[in-house]
Amino acid sequence: MPEIEALFGRLSARESLRGELLRLRGSLAGAADGLPEAELRGGLEALPPEAIEAELARLALEAEEQAERGQVIFADRDRAERRRAELEGGTGAELALAERKAAEADLQAAARSWAVLRLAGLMLGQAVARHRAGQQDPLLARAGALFCAMTGGGFSGLAQTYDEADTPRLAGQRAGGGLVQIEGMSEGTRDQLYLALRLAYLEDYAGRAEPAPFIGDDLFSTFDEVRTGHGLDALAAIGERVQPILFTHHRHVADIARDRLGAAVDVVAL
């Protein structure tokens, strides 16, 4: 029965969400260093977003300084190893042995400091990545959902990456894993991405102000029939907030709209 199938689908979705919640709580417990979840939530609520951003910037700068110190320590370690090799090959066994032990002690201290700095840098990098992932713009998330629908699930959404200069860049998240930069996409996929961004912005604007209709003229000129169908689905998805109006010179676009949307679309021949 349809009611039982719908109920089963909702129960399955709830179990999936419950499993994801348990997984995320486990990740939080692993990164919290023994602190209770309630204490972490209280600390986040008491800390303004500006303070979090400032602290992350300070930690990133500190990580860079630690990386530089690690390079210096590594260079000192290399010099100590060369010095030990020279002492082992020289004369004066007692003096060489004493200097060798001193060099080994310095080497161990340098290696320990380098390991601590390296671990601290990795922890800081993970903290920054988790914060950025949790601060995703709702507009970007909605555009990612529309992009997923437009690509027929080929992409699961959009992600924001950062280059070496910490400049944000937009990328597509592959359904099977991995990111694709905009310059690595085909022309048709880029057009799908730009359309998803436009529709997400219009939908967001309609939620804050008087909604304006969206008028498109042959939007799907670079799309094949499959992509055209997905694009029409995306236009229908924003129909509750924005009135999409599409002009086209191609009869097959109207035929696809009738087949996919049925009574939900009005086709007017001019």
mmCIF file of C-alpha atoms in Angstrom:
data_model
loop_
_atom_site.group_PDB
_atom_site.id
_atom_site.type_symbol
_atom_site.label_atom_id
_atom_site.label_comp_id
_atom_site.label_asym_id
_atom_site.label_seq_id
_atom_site.Cartn_x
_atom_site.Cartn_y
_atom_site.Cartn_z
ATOM 1 C CA MET A 1 0.000 0.000 0.000
ATOM 2 C CA PRO A 2 1.278 3.516 -0.727
ATOM 3 C CA GLU A 3 0.790 4.602 2.902
ATOM 4 C CA ILE A 4 2.918 1.709 4.194
ATOM 5 C CA GLU A 5 5.622 2.353 1.598
ATOM 6 C CA ALA A 6 5.694 6.045 2.526
ATOM 7 C CA LEU A 7 5.883 5.178 6.241
ATOM 8 C CA PHE A 8 8.695 2.712 5.576
ATOM 9 C CA GLY A 9 10.573 5.363 3.604
ATOM 10 C CA ARG A 10 10.278 7.883 6.441
ATOM 11 C CA LEU A 11 11.419 5.307 9.011
ATOM 12 C CA SER A 12 14.409 4.389 6.845
ATOM 13 C CA ALA A 13 15.321 8.065 6.432
ATOM 14 C CA ARG A 14 15.044 8.568 10.180
ATOM 15 C CA GLU A 15 17.320 5.602 10.884
ATOM 16 C CA SER A 16 19.834 6.939 8.365
ATOM 17 C CA LEU A 17 19.787 10.380 10.024
ATOM 18 C CA ARG A 18 20.131 8.741 13.450
ATOM 19 C CA GLY A 19 23.188 6.817 12.266
ATOM 20 C CA GLU A 20 24.726 9.972 10.806
ATOM 21 C CA LEU A 21 24.072 11.807 14.095
ATOM 22 C CA LEU A 22 25.826 9.042 16.060
ATOM 23 C CA ARG A 23 28.778 9.153 13.652
ATOM 24 C CA LEU A 24 29.113 12.935 13.955
ATOM 25 C CA ARG A 25 28.852 12.753 17.748
ATOM 26 C CA GLY A 26 31.584 10.133 17.736
ATOM 27 C CA SER A 27 33.803 12.428 15.642
ATOM 28 C CA LEU A 28 33.032 15.299 18.032
ATOM 29 C CA ALA A 29 33.918 13.153 21.058
ATOM 30 C CA GLY A 30 37.218 12.177 19.427
ATOM 31 C CA ALA A 31 38.149 15.814 18.749
ATOM 32 C CA ALA A 32 36.856 17.169 22.090
ATOM 33 C CA ASP A 33 39.749 15.726 24.123
ATOM 34 C CA GLY A 34 37.423 14.396 26.853
ATOM 35 C CA LEU A 35 35.190 17.482 27.193
ATOM 36 C CA PRO A 36 31.420 16.789 27.483
ATOM 37 C CA GLU A 37 29.241 17.752 24.524
ATOM 38 C CA ALA A 38 27.088 20.030 26.702
ATOM 39 C CA GLU A 39 30.174 21.977 27.791
ATOM 40 C CA LEU A 40 31.283 22.388 24.158
ATOM 41 C CA ARG A 41 27.844 23.647 23.138
ATOM 42 C CA GLY A 42 27.787 26.103 26.035
ATOM 43 C CA GLY A 43 31.195 27.422 25.070
ATOM 44 C CA LEU A 44 30.163 27.902 21.422
ATOM 45 C CA GLU A 45 26.956 29.727 22.407
ATOM 46 C CA ALA A 46 28.903 32.081 24.667
ATOM 47 C CA LEU A 47 31.529 32.792 21.992
ATOM 48 C CA PRO A 48 30.538 35.196 19.178
ATOM 49 C CA PRO A 49 31.317 34.187 15.553
ATOM 50 C CA GLU A 50 33.757 37.098 15.232
ATOM 51 C CA ALA A 51 35.820 35.769 18.112
ATOM 52 C CA ILE A 52 35.891 32.288 16.558
ATOM 53 C CA GLU A 53 37.131 33.698 13.230
ATOM 54 C CA ALA A 54 39.801 35.756 15.022
ATOM 55 C CA GLU A 55 40.979 32.736 17.014
ATOM 56 C CA LEU A 56 41.147 30.565 13.868
ATOM 57 C CA ALA A 57 43.201 33.246 12.112
ATOM 58 C CA ARG A 58 45.561 33.397 15.110
ATOM 59 C CA LEU A 59 45.907 29.617 15.179
ATOM 60 C CA ALA A 60 46.609 29.520 11.432
ATOM 61 C CA LEU A 61 49.369 32.132 11.887
ATOM 62 C CA GLU A 62 50.764 30.136 14.806
ATOM 63 C CA ALA A 63 50.725 26.988 12.669
ATOM 64 C CA GLU A 64 52.787 28.758 10.002
ATOM 65 C CA GLU A 65 55.291 29.898 12.636
ATOM 66 C CA GLN A 66 55.517 26.360 14.007
ATOM 67 C CA ALA A 67 56.086 24.999 10.509
ATOM 68 C CA GLU A 68 58.983 27.431 10.049
ATOM 69 C CA ARG A 69 60.426 26.413 13.426
ATOM 70 C CA GLY A 70 60.067 22.784 12.384
ATOM 71 C CA GLN A 71 62.160 23.477 9.284
ATOM 72 C CA VAL A 72 64.860 25.081 11.442
ATOM 73 C CA ILE A 73 64.827 22.111 13.803
ATOM 74 C CA PHE A 74 65.062 19.719 10.882
ATOM 75 C CA ALA A 75 68.073 21.642 9.538
ATOM 76 C CA ASP A 76 69.711 21.490 12.995
ATOM 77 C CA ARG A 77 69.053 17.770 13.073
ATOM 78 C CA ASP A 78 70.710 17.337 9.683
ATOM 79 C CA ARG A 79 73.783 19.286 10.824
ATOM 80 C CA ALA A 80 73.974 17.173 13.994
ATOM 81 C CA GLU A 81 73.866 13.960 11.940
ATOM 82 C CA ARG A 82 76.671 15.193 9.700
ATOM 83 C CA ARG A 83 78.706 16.203 12.744
ATOM 84 C CA ARG A 84 78.209 12.762 14.262
ATOM 85 C CA ALA A 85 79.405 11.149 11.042
ATOM 86 C CA GLU A 86 82.521 13.356 11.105
ATOM 87 C CA LEU A 87 83.236 12.444 14.712
ATOM 88 C CA GLU A 88 82.807 8.745 14.071
ATOM 89 C CA GLY A 89 85.384 8.889 11.279
ATOM 90 C CA GLY A 90 87.913 11.051 13.159
ATOM 91 C CA THR A 91 90.593 10.360 15.787
ATOM 92 C CA GLY A 92 90.443 10.732 19.562
ATOM 93 C CA ALA A 93 88.055 8.008 20.599
ATOM 94 C CA GLU A 94 87.144 9.381 24.045
ATOM 95 C CA LEU A 95 86.527 12.921 22.834
ATOM 96 C CA ALA A 96 84.637 11.652 19.813
ATOM 97 C CA LEU A 97 82.463 9.425 22.006
ATOM 98 C CA ALA A 98 81.571 12.322 24.311
ATOM 99 C CA GLU A 99 80.735 14.607 21.408
ATOM 100 C CA ARG A 100 78.748 11.833 19.767
ATOM 101 C CA LYS A 101 76.595 11.356 22.869
ATOM 102 C CA ALA A 102 76.026 15.107 23.104
ATOM 103 C CA ALA A 103 75.048 15.224 19.425
ATOM 104 C CA GLU A 104 72.665 12.290 19.875
ATOM 105 C CA ALA A 105 70.998 14.046 22.817
ATOM 106 C CA ASP A 106 70.588 17.228 20.766
ATOM 107 C CA LEU A 107 69.270 15.164 17.887
ATOM 108 C CA GLN A 108 66.646 13.452 20.050
ATOM 109 C CA ALA A 109 65.501 16.782 21.513
ATOM 110 C CA ALA A 110 65.251 18.298 18.039
ATOM 111 C CA ALA A 111 63.307 15.296 16.711
ATOM 112 C CA ARG A 112 60.907 15.454 19.672
ATOM 113 C CA SER A 113 60.289 19.176 19.148
ATOM 114 C CA TRP A 114 59.749 18.667 15.425
ATOM 115 C CA ALA A 115 57.226 15.863 16.054
ATOM 116 C CA VAL A 116 55.276 17.983 18.551
ATOM 117 C CA LEU A 117 55.173 20.953 16.173
ATOM 118 C CA ARG A 118 54.130 18.732 13.273
ATOM 119 C CA LEU A 119 51.281 17.204 15.286
ATOM 120 C CA ALA A 120 50.118 20.644 16.436
ATOM 121 C CA GLY A 121 50.084 21.860 12.836
ATOM 122 C CA LEU A 122 47.949 18.901 11.735
ATOM 123 C CA MET A 123 45.486 19.451 14.582
ATOM 124 C CA LEU A 124 45.171 23.144 13.728
ATOM 125 C CA GLY A 125 44.566 22.314 10.066
ATOM 126 C CA GLN A 126 41.778 19.889 10.975
ATOM 127 C CA ALA A 127 40.171 22.438 13.296
ATOM 128 C CA VAL A 128 40.161 25.089 10.574
ATOM 129 C CA ALA A 129 38.718 22.605 8.042
ATOM 130 C CA ARG A 130 35.929 21.563 10.452
ATOM 131 C CA HIS A 131 35.035 25.180 11.161
ATOM 132 C CA ARG A 132 34.881 26.070 7.481
ATOM 133 C CA ALA A 133 32.722 23.021 6.741
ATOM 134 C CA GLY A 134 30.292 24.015 9.502
ATOM 135 C CA GLN A 135 29.988 27.605 8.270
ATOM 136 C CA GLN A 136 28.726 26.852 4.760
ATOM 137 C CA ASP A 137 26.490 29.567 3.356
ATOM 138 C CA PRO A 138 22.820 28.420 3.129
ATOM 139 C CA LEU A 139 22.678 30.029 -0.322
ATOM 140 C CA LEU A 140 25.612 27.859 -1.447
ATOM 141 C CA ALA A 141 23.935 24.786 0.035
ATOM 142 C CA ARG A 142 20.709 25.496 -1.890
ATOM 143 C CA ALA A 143 22.657 26.099 -5.110
ATOM 144 C CA GLY A 144 24.402 22.775 -4.508
ATOM 145 C CA ALA A 145 21.047 20.991 -4.162
ATOM 146 C CA LEU A 146 19.810 22.524 -7.435
ATOM 147 C CA PHE A 147 23.109 21.643 -9.141
ATOM 148 C CA CYS A 148 22.713 18.046 -7.939
ATOM 149 C CA ALA A 149 19.204 17.898 -9.425
ATOM 150 C CA MET A 150 20.353 19.496 -12.687
ATOM 151 C CA THR A 151 23.164 16.993 -13.160
ATOM 152 C CA GLY A 152 20.899 14.044 -12.400
ATOM 153 C CA GLY A 153 22.928 13.191 -9.299
ATOM 154 C CA GLY A 154 26.265 13.255 -11.138
ATOM 155 C CA PHE A 155 27.343 15.900 -8.626
ATOM 156 C CA SER A 156 26.133 15.734 -5.027
ATOM 157 C CA GLY A 157 26.513 19.479 -4.429
ATOM 158 C CA LEU A 158 28.969 22.358 -4.257
ATOM 159 C CA ALA A 159 31.966 22.917 -2.002
ATOM 160 C CA GLN A 160 34.164 25.886 -1.157
ATOM 161 C CA THR A 161 37.899 25.236 -1.347
ATOM 162 C CA TYR A 162 40.877 27.492 -0.620
ATOM 163 C CA ASP A 163 44.063 27.967 -2.647
ATOM 164 C CA GLU A 164 47.570 28.591 -1.327
ATOM 165 C CA ALA A 165 46.729 32.273 -0.750
ATOM 166 C CA ASP A 166 43.625 31.216 1.279
ATOM 167 C CA THR A 167 41.356 32.618 -1.443
ATOM 168 C CA PRO A 168 37.971 30.832 -1.563
ATOM 169 C CA ARG A 169 37.128 28.961 -4.774
ATOM 170 C CA LEU A 170 33.970 27.150 -5.863
ATOM 171 C CA ALA A 171 34.090 23.472 -6.859
ATOM 172 C CA GLY A 172 31.644 20.690 -7.644
ATOM 173 C CA GLN A 173 31.397 17.709 -5.291
ATOM 174 C CA ARG A 174 31.338 14.433 -7.221
ATOM 175 C CA ALA A 175 28.669 11.949 -6.126
ATOM 176 C CA GLY A 176 31.320 9.237 -5.906
ATOM 177 C CA GLY A 177 33.799 11.474 -4.069
ATOM 178 C CA GLY A 178 36.331 14.083 -5.183
ATOM 179 C CA LEU A 179 36.113 17.726 -6.202
ATOM 180 C CA VAL A 180 36.067 19.247 -9.687
ATOM 181 C CA GLN A 181 37.103 22.871 -10.136
ATOM 182 C CA ILE A 182 35.022 25.058 -12.448
ATOM 183 C CA GLU A 183 37.761 25.167 -15.086
ATOM 184 C CA GLY A 184 37.754 21.362 -15.139
ATOM 185 C CA MET A 185 34.044 21.111 -16.003
ATOM 186 C CA SER A 186 32.573 20.798 -19.474
ATOM 187 C CA GLU A 187 30.717 23.750 -21.003
ATOM 188 C CA GLY A 188 27.333 22.135 -20.395
ATOM 189 C CA THR A 189 28.145 21.371 -16.748
ATOM 190 C CA ARG A 190 29.366 24.935 -16.194
ATOM 191 C CA ASP A 191 26.101 26.266 -17.640
ATOM 192 C CA GLN A 192 24.206 23.997 -15.225
ATOM 193 C CA LEU A 193 26.282 25.358 -12.347
ATOM 194 C CA TYR A 194 25.703 29.008 -13.280
ATOM 195 C CA LEU A 195 21.962 28.396 -13.691
ATOM 196 C CA ALA A 196 21.815 26.707 -10.270
ATOM 197 C CA LEU A 197 23.551 29.726 -8.683
ATOM 198 C CA ARG A 198 21.111 32.144 -10.365
ATOM 199 C CA LEU A 199 18.046 30.172 -9.296
ATOM 200 C CA ALA A 200 19.309 29.831 -5.711
ATOM 201 C CA TYR A 201 19.893 33.594 -5.516
ATOM 202 C CA LEU A 202 16.443 34.392 -6.904
ATOM 203 C CA GLU A 203 14.812 31.984 -4.467
ATOM 204 C CA ASP A 204 16.731 33.537 -1.574
ATOM 205 C CA TYR A 205 15.771 37.056 -2.722
ATOM 206 C CA ALA A 206 12.127 36.025 -2.968
ATOM 207 C CA GLY A 207 12.246 34.967 0.678
ATOM 208 C CA ARG A 208 13.365 38.470 1.719
ATOM 209 C CA ALA A 209 11.502 40.755 -0.681
ATOM 210 C CA GLU A 210 8.688 40.877 -3.225
ATOM 211 C CA PRO A 211 9.424 37.964 -5.577
ATOM 212 C CA ALA A 212 10.098 38.833 -9.212
ATOM 213 C CA PRO A 213 9.465 36.392 -12.067
ATOM 214 C CA PHE A 214 12.447 34.650 -13.627
ATOM 215 C CA ILE A 215 12.452 35.011 -17.413
ATOM 216 C CA GLY A 216 14.870 32.844 -19.386
ATOM 217 C CA ASP A 217 15.459 32.915 -23.154
ATOM 218 C CA ASP A 218 16.668 29.591 -24.566
ATOM 219 C CA LEU A 219 18.464 28.660 -21.344
ATOM 220 C CA PHE A 220 19.149 25.138 -22.549
ATOM 221 C CA SER A 221 20.892 25.896 -25.852
ATOM 222 C CA THR A 222 24.015 23.991 -24.708
ATOM 223 C CA PHE A 223 22.032 21.186 -23.032
ATOM 224 C CA ASP A 224 21.169 17.797 -24.485
ATOM 225 C CA GLU A 225 17.699 16.336 -23.877
ATOM 226 C CA VAL A 226 18.665 14.703 -20.568
ATOM 227 C CA ARG A 227 20.151 17.918 -19.206
ATOM 228 C CA THR A 228 17.189 19.892 -20.514
ATOM 229 C CA GLY A 229 14.832 17.625 -18.562
ATOM 230 C CA HIS A 230 16.820 18.103 -15.370
ATOM 231 C CA GLY A 231 16.920 21.874 -15.967
ATOM 232 C CA LEU A 232 13.131 21.985 -16.309
ATOM 233 C CA ASP A 233 12.842 20.060 -13.042
ATOM 234 C CA ALA A 234 15.019 22.702 -11.351
ATOM 235 C CA LEU A 235 12.821 25.514 -12.678
ATOM 236 C CA ALA A 236 9.780 23.695 -11.322
ATOM 237 C CA ALA A 237 11.522 23.290 -7.941
ATOM 238 C CA ILE A 238 11.623 27.071 -7.382
ATOM 239 C CA GLY A 239 8.048 27.530 -8.582
ATOM 240 C CA GLU A 240 6.652 27.868 -5.062
ATOM 241 C CA ARG A 241 8.555 31.127 -4.506
ATOM 242 C CA VAL A 242 9.474 32.382 -7.973
ATOM 243 C CA GLN A 243 7.475 32.250 -11.208
ATOM 244 C CA PRO A 244 9.815 30.873 -13.904
ATOM 245 C CA ILE A 245 8.993 31.879 -17.502
ATOM 246 C CA LEU A 246 10.964 30.203 -20.288
ATOM 247 C CA PHE A 247 11.071 31.332 -23.928
ATOM 248 C CA THR A 248 12.335 28.809 -26.453
ATOM 249 C CA HIS A 249 12.523 28.416 -30.220
ATOM 250 C CA HIS A 250 12.745 24.643 -29.950
ATOM 251 C CA ARG A 251 9.554 22.585 -29.910
ATOM 252 C CA HIS A 252 11.268 19.600 -28.258
ATOM 253 C CA VAL A 253 11.850 21.697 -25.115
ATOM 254 C CA ALA A 254 8.081 22.228 -24.802
ATOM 255 C CA ASP A 255 7.477 18.520 -25.427
ATOM 256 C CA ILE A 256 9.938 17.555 -22.682
ATOM 257 C CA ALA A 257 8.270 20.030 -20.305
ATOM 258 C CA ARG A 258 4.833 18.489 -20.957
ATOM 259 C CA ASP A 259 6.161 14.950 -20.474
ATOM 260 C CA ARG A 260 8.023 15.649 -17.230
ATOM 261 C CA LEU A 261 5.836 18.264 -15.542
ATOM 262 C CA GLY A 262 2.365 17.475 -16.865
ATOM 263 C CA ALA A 263 -0.285 19.839 -15.492
ATOM 264 C CA ALA A 264 2.326 21.753 -13.482
ATOM 265 C CA VAL A 265 3.475 23.601 -16.627
ATOM 266 C CA ASP A 266 1.617 25.961 -18.957
ATOM 267 C CA VAL A 267 2.871 25.833 -22.552
ATOM 268 C CA VAL A 268 1.828 28.837 -24.670
ATOM 269 C CA ALA A 269 2.628 28.867 -28.413
ATOM 270 C CA LEU A 270 3.324 32.346 -29.840
#
